GROMACS .gro file of C-alpha atoms in nm:
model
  425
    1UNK     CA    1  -0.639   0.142  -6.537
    2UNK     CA    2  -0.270   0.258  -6.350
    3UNK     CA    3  -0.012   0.341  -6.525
    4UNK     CA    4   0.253   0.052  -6.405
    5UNK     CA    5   0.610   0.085  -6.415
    6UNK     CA    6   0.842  -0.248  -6.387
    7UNK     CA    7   1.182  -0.212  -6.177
    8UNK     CA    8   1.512  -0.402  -6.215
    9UNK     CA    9   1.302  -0.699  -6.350
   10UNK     CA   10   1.548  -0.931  -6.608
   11UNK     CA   11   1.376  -0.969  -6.915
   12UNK     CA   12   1.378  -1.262  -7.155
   13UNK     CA   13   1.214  -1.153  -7.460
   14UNK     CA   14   1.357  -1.394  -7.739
   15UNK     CA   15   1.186  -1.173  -7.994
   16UNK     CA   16   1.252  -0.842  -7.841
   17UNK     CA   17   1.544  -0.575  -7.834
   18UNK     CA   18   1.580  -0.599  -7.523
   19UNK     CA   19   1.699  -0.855  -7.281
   20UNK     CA   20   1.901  -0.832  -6.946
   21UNK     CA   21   1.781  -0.612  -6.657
   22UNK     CA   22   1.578  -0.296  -6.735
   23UNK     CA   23   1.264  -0.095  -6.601
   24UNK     CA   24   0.942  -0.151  -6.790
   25UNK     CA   25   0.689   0.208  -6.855
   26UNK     CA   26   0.345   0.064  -6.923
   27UNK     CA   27   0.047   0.332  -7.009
   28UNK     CA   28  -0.305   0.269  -7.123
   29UNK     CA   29  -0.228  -0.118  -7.180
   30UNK     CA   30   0.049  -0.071  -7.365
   31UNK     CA   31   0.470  -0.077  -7.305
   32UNK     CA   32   0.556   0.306  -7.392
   33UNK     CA   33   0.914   0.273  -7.314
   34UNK     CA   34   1.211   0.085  -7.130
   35UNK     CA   35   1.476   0.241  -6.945
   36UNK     CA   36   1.289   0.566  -7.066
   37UNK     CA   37   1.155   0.876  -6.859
   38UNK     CA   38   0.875   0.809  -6.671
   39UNK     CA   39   0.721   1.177  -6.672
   40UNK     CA   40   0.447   1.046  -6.890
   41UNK     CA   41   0.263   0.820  -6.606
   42UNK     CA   42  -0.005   0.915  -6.379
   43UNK     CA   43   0.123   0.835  -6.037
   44UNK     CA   44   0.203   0.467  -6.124
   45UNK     CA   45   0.209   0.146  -5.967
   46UNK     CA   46   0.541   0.032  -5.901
   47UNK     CA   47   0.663  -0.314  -5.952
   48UNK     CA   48   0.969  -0.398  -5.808
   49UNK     CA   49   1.135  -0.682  -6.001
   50UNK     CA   50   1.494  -0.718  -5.856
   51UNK     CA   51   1.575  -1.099  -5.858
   52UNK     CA   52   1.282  -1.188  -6.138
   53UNK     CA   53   1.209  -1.311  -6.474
   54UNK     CA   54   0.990  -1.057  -6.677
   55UNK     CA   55   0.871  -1.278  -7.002
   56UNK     CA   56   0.601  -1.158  -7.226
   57UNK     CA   57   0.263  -1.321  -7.156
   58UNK     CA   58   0.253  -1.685  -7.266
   59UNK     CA   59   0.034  -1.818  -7.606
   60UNK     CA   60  -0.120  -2.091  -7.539
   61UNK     CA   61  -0.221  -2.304  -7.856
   62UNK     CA   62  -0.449  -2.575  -7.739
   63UNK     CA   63  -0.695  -2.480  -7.424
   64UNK     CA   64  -1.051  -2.638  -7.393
   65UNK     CA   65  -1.222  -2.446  -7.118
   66UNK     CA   66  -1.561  -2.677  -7.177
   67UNK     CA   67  -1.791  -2.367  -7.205
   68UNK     CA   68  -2.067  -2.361  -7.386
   69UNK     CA   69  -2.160  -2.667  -7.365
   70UNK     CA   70  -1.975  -2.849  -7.113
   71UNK     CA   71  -2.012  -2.597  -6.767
   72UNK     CA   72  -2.015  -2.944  -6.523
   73UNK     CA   73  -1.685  -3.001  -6.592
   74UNK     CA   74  -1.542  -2.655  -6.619
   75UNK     CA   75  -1.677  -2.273  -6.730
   76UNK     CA   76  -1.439  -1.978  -6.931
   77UNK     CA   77  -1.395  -1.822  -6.557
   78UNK     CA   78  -1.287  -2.101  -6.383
   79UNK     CA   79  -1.027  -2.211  -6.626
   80UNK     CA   80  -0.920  -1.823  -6.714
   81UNK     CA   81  -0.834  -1.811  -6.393
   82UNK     CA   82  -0.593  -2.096  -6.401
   83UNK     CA   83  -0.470  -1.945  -6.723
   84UNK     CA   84  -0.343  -1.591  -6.568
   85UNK     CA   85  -0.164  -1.810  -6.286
   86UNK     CA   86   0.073  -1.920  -6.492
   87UNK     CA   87   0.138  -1.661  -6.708
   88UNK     CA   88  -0.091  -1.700  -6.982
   89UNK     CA   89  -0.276  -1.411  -7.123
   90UNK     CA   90  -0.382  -1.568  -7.491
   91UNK     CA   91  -0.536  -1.897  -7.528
   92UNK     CA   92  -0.612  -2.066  -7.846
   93UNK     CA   93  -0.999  -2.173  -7.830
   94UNK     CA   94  -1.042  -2.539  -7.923
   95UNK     CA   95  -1.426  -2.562  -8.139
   96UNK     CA   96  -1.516  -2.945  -7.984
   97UNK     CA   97  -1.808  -2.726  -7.739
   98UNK     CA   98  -2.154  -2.788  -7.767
   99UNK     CA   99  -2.256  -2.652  -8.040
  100UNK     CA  100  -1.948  -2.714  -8.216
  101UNK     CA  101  -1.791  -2.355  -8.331
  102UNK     CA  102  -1.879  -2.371  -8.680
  103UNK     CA  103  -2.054  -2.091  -8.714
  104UNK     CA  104  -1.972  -1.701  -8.717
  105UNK     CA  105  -2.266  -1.655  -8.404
  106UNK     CA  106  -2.056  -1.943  -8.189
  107UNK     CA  107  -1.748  -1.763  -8.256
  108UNK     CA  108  -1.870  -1.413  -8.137
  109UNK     CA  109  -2.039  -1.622  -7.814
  110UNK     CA  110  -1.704  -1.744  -7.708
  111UNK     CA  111  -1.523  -1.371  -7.744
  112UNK     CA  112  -1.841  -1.211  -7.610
  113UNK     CA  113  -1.735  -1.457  -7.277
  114UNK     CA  114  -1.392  -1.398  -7.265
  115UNK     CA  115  -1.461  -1.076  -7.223
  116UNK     CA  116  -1.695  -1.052  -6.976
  117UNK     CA  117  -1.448  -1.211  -6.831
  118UNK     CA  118  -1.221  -0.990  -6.877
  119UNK     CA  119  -0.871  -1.218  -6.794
  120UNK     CA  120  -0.679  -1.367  -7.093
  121UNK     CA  121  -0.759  -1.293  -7.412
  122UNK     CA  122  -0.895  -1.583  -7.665
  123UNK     CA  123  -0.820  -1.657  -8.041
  124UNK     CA  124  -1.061  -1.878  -8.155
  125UNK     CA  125  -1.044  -2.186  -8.366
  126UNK     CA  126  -1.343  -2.272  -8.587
  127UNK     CA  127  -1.447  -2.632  -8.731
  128UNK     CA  128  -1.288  -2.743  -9.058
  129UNK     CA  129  -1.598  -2.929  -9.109
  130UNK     CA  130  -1.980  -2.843  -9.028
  131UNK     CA  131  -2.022  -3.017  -8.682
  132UNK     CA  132  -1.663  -3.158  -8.692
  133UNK     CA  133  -1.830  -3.386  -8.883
  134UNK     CA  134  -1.511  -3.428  -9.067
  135UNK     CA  135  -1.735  -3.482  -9.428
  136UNK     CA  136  -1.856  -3.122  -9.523
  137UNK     CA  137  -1.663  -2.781  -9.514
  138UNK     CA  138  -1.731  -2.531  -9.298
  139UNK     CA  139  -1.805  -2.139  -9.477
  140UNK     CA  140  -1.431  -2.074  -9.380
  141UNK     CA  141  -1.411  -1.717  -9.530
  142UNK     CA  142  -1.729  -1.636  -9.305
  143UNK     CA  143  -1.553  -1.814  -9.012
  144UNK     CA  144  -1.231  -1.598  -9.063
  145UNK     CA  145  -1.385  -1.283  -9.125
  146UNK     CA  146  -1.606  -1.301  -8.789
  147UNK     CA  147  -1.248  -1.384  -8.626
  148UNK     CA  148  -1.114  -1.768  -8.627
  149UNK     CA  149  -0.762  -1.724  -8.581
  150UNK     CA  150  -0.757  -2.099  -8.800
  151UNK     CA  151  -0.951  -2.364  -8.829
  152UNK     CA  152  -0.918  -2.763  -8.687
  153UNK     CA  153  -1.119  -3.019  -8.692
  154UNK     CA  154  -0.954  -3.117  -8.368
  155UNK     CA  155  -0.888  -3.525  -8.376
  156UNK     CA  156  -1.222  -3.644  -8.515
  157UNK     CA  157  -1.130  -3.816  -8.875
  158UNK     CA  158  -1.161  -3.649  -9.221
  159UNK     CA  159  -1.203  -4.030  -9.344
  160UNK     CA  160  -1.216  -3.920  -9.659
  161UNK     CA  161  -0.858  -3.774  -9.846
  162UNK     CA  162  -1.040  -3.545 -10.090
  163UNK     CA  163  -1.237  -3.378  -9.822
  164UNK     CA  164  -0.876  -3.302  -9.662
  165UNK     CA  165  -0.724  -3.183 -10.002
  166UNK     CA  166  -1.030  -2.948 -10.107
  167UNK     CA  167  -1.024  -2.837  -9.752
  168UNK     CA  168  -0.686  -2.723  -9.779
  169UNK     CA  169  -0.734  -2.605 -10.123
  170UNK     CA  170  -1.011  -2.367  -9.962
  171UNK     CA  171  -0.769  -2.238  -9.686
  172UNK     CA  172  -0.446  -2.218  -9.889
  173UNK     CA  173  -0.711  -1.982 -10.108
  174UNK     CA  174  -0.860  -1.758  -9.816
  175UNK     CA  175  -0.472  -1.743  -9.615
  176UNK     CA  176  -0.639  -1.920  -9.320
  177UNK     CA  177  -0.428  -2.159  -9.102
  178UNK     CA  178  -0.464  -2.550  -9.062
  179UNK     CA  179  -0.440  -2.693  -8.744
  180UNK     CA  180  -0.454  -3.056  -8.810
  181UNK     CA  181  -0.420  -3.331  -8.549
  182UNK     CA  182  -0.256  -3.637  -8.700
  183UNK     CA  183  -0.418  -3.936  -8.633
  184UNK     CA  184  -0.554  -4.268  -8.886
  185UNK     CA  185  -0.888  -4.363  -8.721
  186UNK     CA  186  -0.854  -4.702  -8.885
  187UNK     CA  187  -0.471  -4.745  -8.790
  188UNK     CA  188  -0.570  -4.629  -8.430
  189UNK     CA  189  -0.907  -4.862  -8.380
  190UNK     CA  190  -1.028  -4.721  -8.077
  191UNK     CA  191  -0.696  -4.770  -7.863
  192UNK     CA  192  -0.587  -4.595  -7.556
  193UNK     CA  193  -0.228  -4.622  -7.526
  194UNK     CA  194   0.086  -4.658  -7.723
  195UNK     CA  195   0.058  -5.007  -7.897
  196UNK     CA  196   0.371  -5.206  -7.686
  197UNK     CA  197   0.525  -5.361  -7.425
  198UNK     CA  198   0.319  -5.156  -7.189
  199UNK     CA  199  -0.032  -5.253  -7.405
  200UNK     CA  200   0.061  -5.606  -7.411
  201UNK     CA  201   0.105  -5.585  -7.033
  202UNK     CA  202  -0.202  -5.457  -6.926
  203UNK     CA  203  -0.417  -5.597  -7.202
  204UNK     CA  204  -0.515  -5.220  -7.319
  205UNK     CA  205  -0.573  -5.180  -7.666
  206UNK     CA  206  -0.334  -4.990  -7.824
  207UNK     CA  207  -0.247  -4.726  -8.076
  208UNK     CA  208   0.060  -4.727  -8.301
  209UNK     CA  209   0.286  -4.494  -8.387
  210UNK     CA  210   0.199  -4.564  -8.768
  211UNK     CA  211  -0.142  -4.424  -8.654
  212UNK     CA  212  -0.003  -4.053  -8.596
  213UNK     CA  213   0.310  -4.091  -8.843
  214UNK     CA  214   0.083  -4.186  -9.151
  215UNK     CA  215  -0.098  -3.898  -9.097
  216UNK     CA  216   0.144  -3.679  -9.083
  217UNK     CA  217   0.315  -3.803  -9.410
  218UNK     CA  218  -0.049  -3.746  -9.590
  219UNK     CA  219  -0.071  -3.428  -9.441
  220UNK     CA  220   0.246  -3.298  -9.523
  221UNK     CA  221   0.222  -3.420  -9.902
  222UNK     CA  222  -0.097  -3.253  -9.941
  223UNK     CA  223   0.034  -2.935  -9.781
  224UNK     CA  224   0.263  -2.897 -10.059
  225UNK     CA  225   0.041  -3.005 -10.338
  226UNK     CA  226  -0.205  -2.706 -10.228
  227UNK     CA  227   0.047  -2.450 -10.077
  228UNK     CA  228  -0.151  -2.447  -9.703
  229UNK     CA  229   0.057  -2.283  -9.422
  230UNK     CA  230  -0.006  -2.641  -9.194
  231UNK     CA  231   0.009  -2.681  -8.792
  232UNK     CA  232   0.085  -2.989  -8.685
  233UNK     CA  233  -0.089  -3.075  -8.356
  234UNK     CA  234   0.030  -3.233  -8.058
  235UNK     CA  235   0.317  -3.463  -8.190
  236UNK     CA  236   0.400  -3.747  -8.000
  237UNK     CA  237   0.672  -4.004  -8.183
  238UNK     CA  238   0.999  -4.003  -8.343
  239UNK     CA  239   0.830  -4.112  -8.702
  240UNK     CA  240   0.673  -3.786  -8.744
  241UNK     CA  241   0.926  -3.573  -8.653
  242UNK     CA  242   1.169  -3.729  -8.882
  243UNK     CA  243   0.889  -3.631  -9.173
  244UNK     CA  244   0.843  -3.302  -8.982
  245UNK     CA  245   1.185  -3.206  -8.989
  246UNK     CA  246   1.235  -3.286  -9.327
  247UNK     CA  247   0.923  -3.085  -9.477
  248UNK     CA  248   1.050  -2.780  -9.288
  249UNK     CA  249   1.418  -2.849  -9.473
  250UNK     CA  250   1.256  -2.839  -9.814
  251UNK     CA  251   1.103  -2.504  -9.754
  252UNK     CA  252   0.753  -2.590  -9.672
  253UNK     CA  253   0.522  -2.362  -9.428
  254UNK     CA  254   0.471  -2.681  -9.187
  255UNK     CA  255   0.505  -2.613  -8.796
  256UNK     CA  256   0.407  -2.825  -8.517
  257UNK     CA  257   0.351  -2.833  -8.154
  258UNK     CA  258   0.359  -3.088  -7.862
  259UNK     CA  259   0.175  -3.117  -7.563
  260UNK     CA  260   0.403  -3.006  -7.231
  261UNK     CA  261   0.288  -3.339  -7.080
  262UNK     CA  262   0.456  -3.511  -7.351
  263UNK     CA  263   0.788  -3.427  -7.236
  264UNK     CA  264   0.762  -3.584  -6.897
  265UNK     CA  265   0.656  -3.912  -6.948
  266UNK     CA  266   0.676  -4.196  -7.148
  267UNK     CA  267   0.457  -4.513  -7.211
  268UNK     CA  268   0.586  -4.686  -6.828
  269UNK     CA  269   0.456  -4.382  -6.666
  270UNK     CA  270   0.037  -4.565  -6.709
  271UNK     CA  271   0.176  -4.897  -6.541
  272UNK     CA  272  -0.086  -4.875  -6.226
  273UNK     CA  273  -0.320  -4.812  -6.439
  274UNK     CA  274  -0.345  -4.496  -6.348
  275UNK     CA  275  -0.615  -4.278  -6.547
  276UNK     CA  276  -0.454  -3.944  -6.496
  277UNK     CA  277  -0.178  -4.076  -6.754
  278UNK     CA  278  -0.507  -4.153  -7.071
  279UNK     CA  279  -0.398  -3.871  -7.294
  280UNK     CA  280  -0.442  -3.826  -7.688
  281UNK     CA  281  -0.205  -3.926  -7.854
  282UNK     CA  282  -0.072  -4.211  -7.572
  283UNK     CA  283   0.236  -4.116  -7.399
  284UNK     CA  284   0.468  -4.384  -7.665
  285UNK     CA  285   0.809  -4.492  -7.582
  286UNK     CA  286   1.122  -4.356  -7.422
  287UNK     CA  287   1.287  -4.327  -7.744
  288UNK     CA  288   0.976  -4.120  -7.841
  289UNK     CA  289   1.055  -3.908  -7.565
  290UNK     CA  290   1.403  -3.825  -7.599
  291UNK     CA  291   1.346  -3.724  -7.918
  292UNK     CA  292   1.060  -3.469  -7.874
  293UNK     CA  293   1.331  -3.365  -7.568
  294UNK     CA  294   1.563  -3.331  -7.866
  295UNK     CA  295   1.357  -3.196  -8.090
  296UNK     CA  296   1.202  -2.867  -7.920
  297UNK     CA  297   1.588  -2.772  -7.920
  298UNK     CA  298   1.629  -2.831  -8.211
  299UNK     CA  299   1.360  -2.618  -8.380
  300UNK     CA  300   1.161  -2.933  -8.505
  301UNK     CA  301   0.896  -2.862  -8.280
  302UNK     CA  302   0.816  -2.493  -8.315
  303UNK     CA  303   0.554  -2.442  -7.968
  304UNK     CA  304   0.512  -2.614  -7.672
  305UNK     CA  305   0.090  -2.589  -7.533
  306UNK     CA  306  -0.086  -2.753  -7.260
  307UNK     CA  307  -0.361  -2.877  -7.408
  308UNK     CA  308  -0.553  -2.822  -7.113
  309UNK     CA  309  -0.838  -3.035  -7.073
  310UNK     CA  310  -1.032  -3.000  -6.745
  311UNK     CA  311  -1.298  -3.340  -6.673
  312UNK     CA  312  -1.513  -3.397  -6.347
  313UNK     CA  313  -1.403  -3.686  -6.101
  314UNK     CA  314  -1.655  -3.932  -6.291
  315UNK     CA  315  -1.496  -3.875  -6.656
  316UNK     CA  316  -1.172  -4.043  -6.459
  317UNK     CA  317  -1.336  -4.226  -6.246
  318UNK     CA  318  -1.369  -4.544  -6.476
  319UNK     CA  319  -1.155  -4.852  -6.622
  320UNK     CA  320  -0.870  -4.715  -6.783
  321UNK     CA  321  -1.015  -4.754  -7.156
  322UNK     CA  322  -1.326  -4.609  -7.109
  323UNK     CA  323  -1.212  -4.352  -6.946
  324UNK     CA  324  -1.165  -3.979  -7.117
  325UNK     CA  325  -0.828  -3.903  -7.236
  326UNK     CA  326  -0.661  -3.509  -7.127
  327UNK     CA  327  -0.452  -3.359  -6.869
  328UNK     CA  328  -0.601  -3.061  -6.627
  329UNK     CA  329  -0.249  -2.890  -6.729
  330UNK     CA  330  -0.286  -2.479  -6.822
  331UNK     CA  331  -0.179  -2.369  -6.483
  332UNK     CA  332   0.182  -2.585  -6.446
  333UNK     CA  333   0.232  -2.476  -6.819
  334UNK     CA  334   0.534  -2.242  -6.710
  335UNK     CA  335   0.650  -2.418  -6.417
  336UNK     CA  336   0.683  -2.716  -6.653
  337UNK     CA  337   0.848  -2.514  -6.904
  338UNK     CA  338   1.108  -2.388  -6.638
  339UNK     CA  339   1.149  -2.783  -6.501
  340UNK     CA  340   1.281  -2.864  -6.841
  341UNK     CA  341   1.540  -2.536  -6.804
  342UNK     CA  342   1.630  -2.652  -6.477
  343UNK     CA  343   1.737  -2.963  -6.634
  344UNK     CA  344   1.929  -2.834  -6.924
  345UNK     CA  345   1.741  -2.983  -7.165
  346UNK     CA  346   1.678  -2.670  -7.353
  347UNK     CA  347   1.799  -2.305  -7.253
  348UNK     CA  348   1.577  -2.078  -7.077
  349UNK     CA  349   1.529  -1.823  -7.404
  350UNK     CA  350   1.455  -2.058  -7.657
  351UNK     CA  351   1.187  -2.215  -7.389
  352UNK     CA  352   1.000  -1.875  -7.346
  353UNK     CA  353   1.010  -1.848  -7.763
  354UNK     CA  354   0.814  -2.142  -7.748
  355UNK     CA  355   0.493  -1.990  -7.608
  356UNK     CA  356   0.558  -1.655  -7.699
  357UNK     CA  357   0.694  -1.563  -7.998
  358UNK     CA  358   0.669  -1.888  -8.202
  359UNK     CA  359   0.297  -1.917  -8.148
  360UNK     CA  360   0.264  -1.557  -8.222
  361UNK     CA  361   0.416  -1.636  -8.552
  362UNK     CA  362   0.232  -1.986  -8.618
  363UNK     CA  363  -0.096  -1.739  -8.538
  364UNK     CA  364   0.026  -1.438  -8.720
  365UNK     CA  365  -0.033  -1.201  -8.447
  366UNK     CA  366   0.137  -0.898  -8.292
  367UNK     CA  367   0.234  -1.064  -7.951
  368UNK     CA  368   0.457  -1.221  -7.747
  369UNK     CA  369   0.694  -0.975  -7.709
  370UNK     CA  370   0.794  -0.693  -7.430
  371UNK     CA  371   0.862  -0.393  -7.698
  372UNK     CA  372   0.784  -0.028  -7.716
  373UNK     CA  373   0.422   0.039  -7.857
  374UNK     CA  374   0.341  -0.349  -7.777
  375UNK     CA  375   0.005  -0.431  -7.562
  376UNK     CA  376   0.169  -0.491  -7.186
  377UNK     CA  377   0.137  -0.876  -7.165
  378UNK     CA  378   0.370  -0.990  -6.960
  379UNK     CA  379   0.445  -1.198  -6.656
  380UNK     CA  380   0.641  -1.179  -6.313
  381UNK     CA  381   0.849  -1.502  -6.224
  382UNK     CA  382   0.988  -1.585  -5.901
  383UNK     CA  383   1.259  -1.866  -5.841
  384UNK     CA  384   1.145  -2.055  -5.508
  385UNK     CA  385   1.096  -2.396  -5.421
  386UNK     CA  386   0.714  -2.503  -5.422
  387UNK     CA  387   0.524  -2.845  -5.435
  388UNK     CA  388   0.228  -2.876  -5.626
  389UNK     CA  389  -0.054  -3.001  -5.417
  390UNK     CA  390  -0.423  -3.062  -5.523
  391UNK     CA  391  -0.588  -2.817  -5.230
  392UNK     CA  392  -0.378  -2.573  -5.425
  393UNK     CA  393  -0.525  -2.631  -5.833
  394UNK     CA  394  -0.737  -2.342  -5.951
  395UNK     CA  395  -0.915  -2.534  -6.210
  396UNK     CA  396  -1.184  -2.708  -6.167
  397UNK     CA  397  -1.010  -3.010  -6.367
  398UNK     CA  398  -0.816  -3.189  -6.076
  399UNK     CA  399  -0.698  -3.447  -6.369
  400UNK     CA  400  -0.321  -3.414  -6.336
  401UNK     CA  401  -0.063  -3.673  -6.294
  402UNK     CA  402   0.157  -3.364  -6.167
  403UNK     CA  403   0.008  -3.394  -5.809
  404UNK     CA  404   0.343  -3.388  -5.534
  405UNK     CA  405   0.596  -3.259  -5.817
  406UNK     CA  406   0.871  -3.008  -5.714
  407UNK     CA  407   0.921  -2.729  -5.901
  408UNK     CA  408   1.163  -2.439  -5.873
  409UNK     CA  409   0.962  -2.138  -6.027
  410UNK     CA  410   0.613  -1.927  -6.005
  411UNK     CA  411   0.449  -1.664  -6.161
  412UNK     CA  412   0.431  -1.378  -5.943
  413UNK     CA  413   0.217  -1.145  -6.158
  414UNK     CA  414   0.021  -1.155  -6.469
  415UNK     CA  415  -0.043  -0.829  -6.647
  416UNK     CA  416  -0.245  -0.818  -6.960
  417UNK     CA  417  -0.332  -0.537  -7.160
  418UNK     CA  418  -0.137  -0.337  -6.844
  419UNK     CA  419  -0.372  -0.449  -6.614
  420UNK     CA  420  -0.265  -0.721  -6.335
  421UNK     CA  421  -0.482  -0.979  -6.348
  422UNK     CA  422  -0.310  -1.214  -6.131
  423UNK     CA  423  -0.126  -1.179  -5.802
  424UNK     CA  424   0.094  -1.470  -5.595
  425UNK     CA  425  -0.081  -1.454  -5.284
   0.00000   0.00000   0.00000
């Protein structure tokens, strides 16, 4: 491994020291100074940074890389390396593979993978509920003590409201992390987009925003009947955040995330029909989206992920209902992130917070932050006008309704655990 050292680069590092322009001293996978003498490297590699962004690497909540399981549509290589090209070097492991992580053997599996891969680093997240079968609990102290960073029983239903109560009960007890994904089966009877104007137009059956916002409220009042620390998954509508927001005021340990896709399009944006918009939850209205716009600046919202979901051509390839909802989205995660900068509607540090330090926190983990003693995760961006085309997509997911959209900033280098892992070519 070389001993790196990062020149003139302009550091955001919302939960750092250290902002502004400095040089970066990276040894043995970890920062060991900045600005500071460099007589402690081995003939380094140096980086010169002049003109760039240097963030710490991202943290990615929500990634589903298909593998085991799932290989025809994408593998843990494939989609690591779409990962590292934009910045990401720790993803959050969704446990919907086949098997279903529920176990402490599936769990090793997975990191055993990752790091034969040897790209990103993963944090897993095991099944609330044997087989996701959303009825009985999973061992969760086993799960956590063979490394889930929390546990999620992704969006398939805990029908029943006891099951969800003891379940907390049992993590509030063991200090492991919910990740819940709010959605009432019944309320959302099998729909596919937001239930409106748009559903009515195209005859698609449709899912209120009742659906997510009832589960949110039940989720939340449970949370403080059992003390859980609760994530809340992927929020789509101005409903929940109103009951978000006012949980967090009175004190409780409730954070949430949404979906970077989210805050691009509304419920218009599926007019044509067009498969590449089926996501879960629907896109819902513009008044939705202004306020999840609103509501990432205002703290509401505490990470932004990409909920990457990578299908073949025939999982799209289908009427629009039956076909299966997610976004190919990991490696536009920044470039999104820096669209919505570009725009003003949030400021460029409290947009790298949101996949750095705030999911650090959400995860409790030591990361997402360029510091003295830290591991060297980091990234290299470059300001330069690029289109995204689909010859150009690393994943093997070519699901994106991003196809032909300008953007103003790349990753030129990925570094994790001070080794560069990815390179602009």
């Amino acid at each position: 491994m070389s001993d790196l050292i990062i020149k003139s680069g302009n550091l955001i590092n919302p939960g750092g020291d250290f902002s502004g322009v400095h040089d970066i001293y990276i040894k043995d996978g970890n920062v060991i100074g900045i600005d500071e003498d460099n007589t402690k490297l081995n003939s380094p590699v140096i980086i010169d940074a002049d003109g760039c962004y240097v963030v710490p690497g991202l943290i990615d909540l929500s990634v589903r890389f298909r593998e085991p399981g799932l290989e025809k549509e994408a593998t843990i290589l494939s989609e690591s390396k779409a990962a590292v090209s934009s910045g990401v070097t720790t993803v959050c492991y969704m446990p919907d593979t086949q098997p279903v992580i529920d176990t402490p053997a599936q769990i090793k599996l997975v990191e055993e993978i990752f790091k034969n891969v040897n790209l990103c680093k993963v944090k897993v997240l095991a099944s609330l509920t044997k087989g996701l079968d959303g009825n009985t609990l999973s061992p969760m102290m086993e799960l956590k003590q063979a490394g889930a960073i929390a546990i999620t029983n992704c969006l398939n239903p805990i029908k029943d409201s006891l099951v969800l109560r003891r379940a907390m009960e049992y993590a509030s007890g063991q200090d492991i992390t919910l990740f819940y994904q709010p959605q009432n089966e019944f309320l959302a009877n099998n729909g596919c987009v937001h239930e409106g104007k748009i559903s009515n137009k195209l005859g698609l059956p449709g899912i209120p925003s009742a659906a997510e916002s009832s589960a949110v409220a039940e989720a939340i009042l449970l949370s403080k009947l059992t003390g859980v620390k609760l994530h809340l998954c992927r929020i789509s509508c101005q409903e929940s955040l109103i009951l978000i927001r006012n949980a967090q005021e009175m004190g409780l340990a409730v954070t949430a995330d949404v979906a970077i896709h989210q805050l691009f399009f509304d419920e218009d944006s599926i007019n044509n029909f067009n498969s590449d918009y089926h996501v879960m939850p629907p896109f819902r209205t513009s008044e939705d989206l202004i306020s999840l716009q609103k509501a990432i600046c205002d703290g509401t919202v505490t990470a932004i992920c990409s909920d990457h979901q990578p299908h073949n051509a025939d999982a799209k390839q289908a009427p629009f209902s039956n076909t299966q909802p997610g976004i190919s989205s990991i490696e536009l995660l920044i470039p999104l992130l820096m669209d919505l900068v570009d725009s003003g509607l949030i400021d460029l540090n409290s947009a790298i917070a949101k996949v750095t330090t705030n999911p650090a926190a959400i995860l409790g983990i030591k990361a997402g932050v360029i510091e003295k003693g830290a591991a060297a995760d980091l990234c290299i961006l470059k300001t330069e006008e690029w289109v995204f085309k689909e010859s150009s997509i690393i994943s093997l997911g070519k699901n994106t309704p991003f196809i032909g959209k300008n953007f103003n900033t790349f990753v030129d280098k990925t570094i994790c655990n001070g080794k560069i892992i990815y390179e602009k070519k």
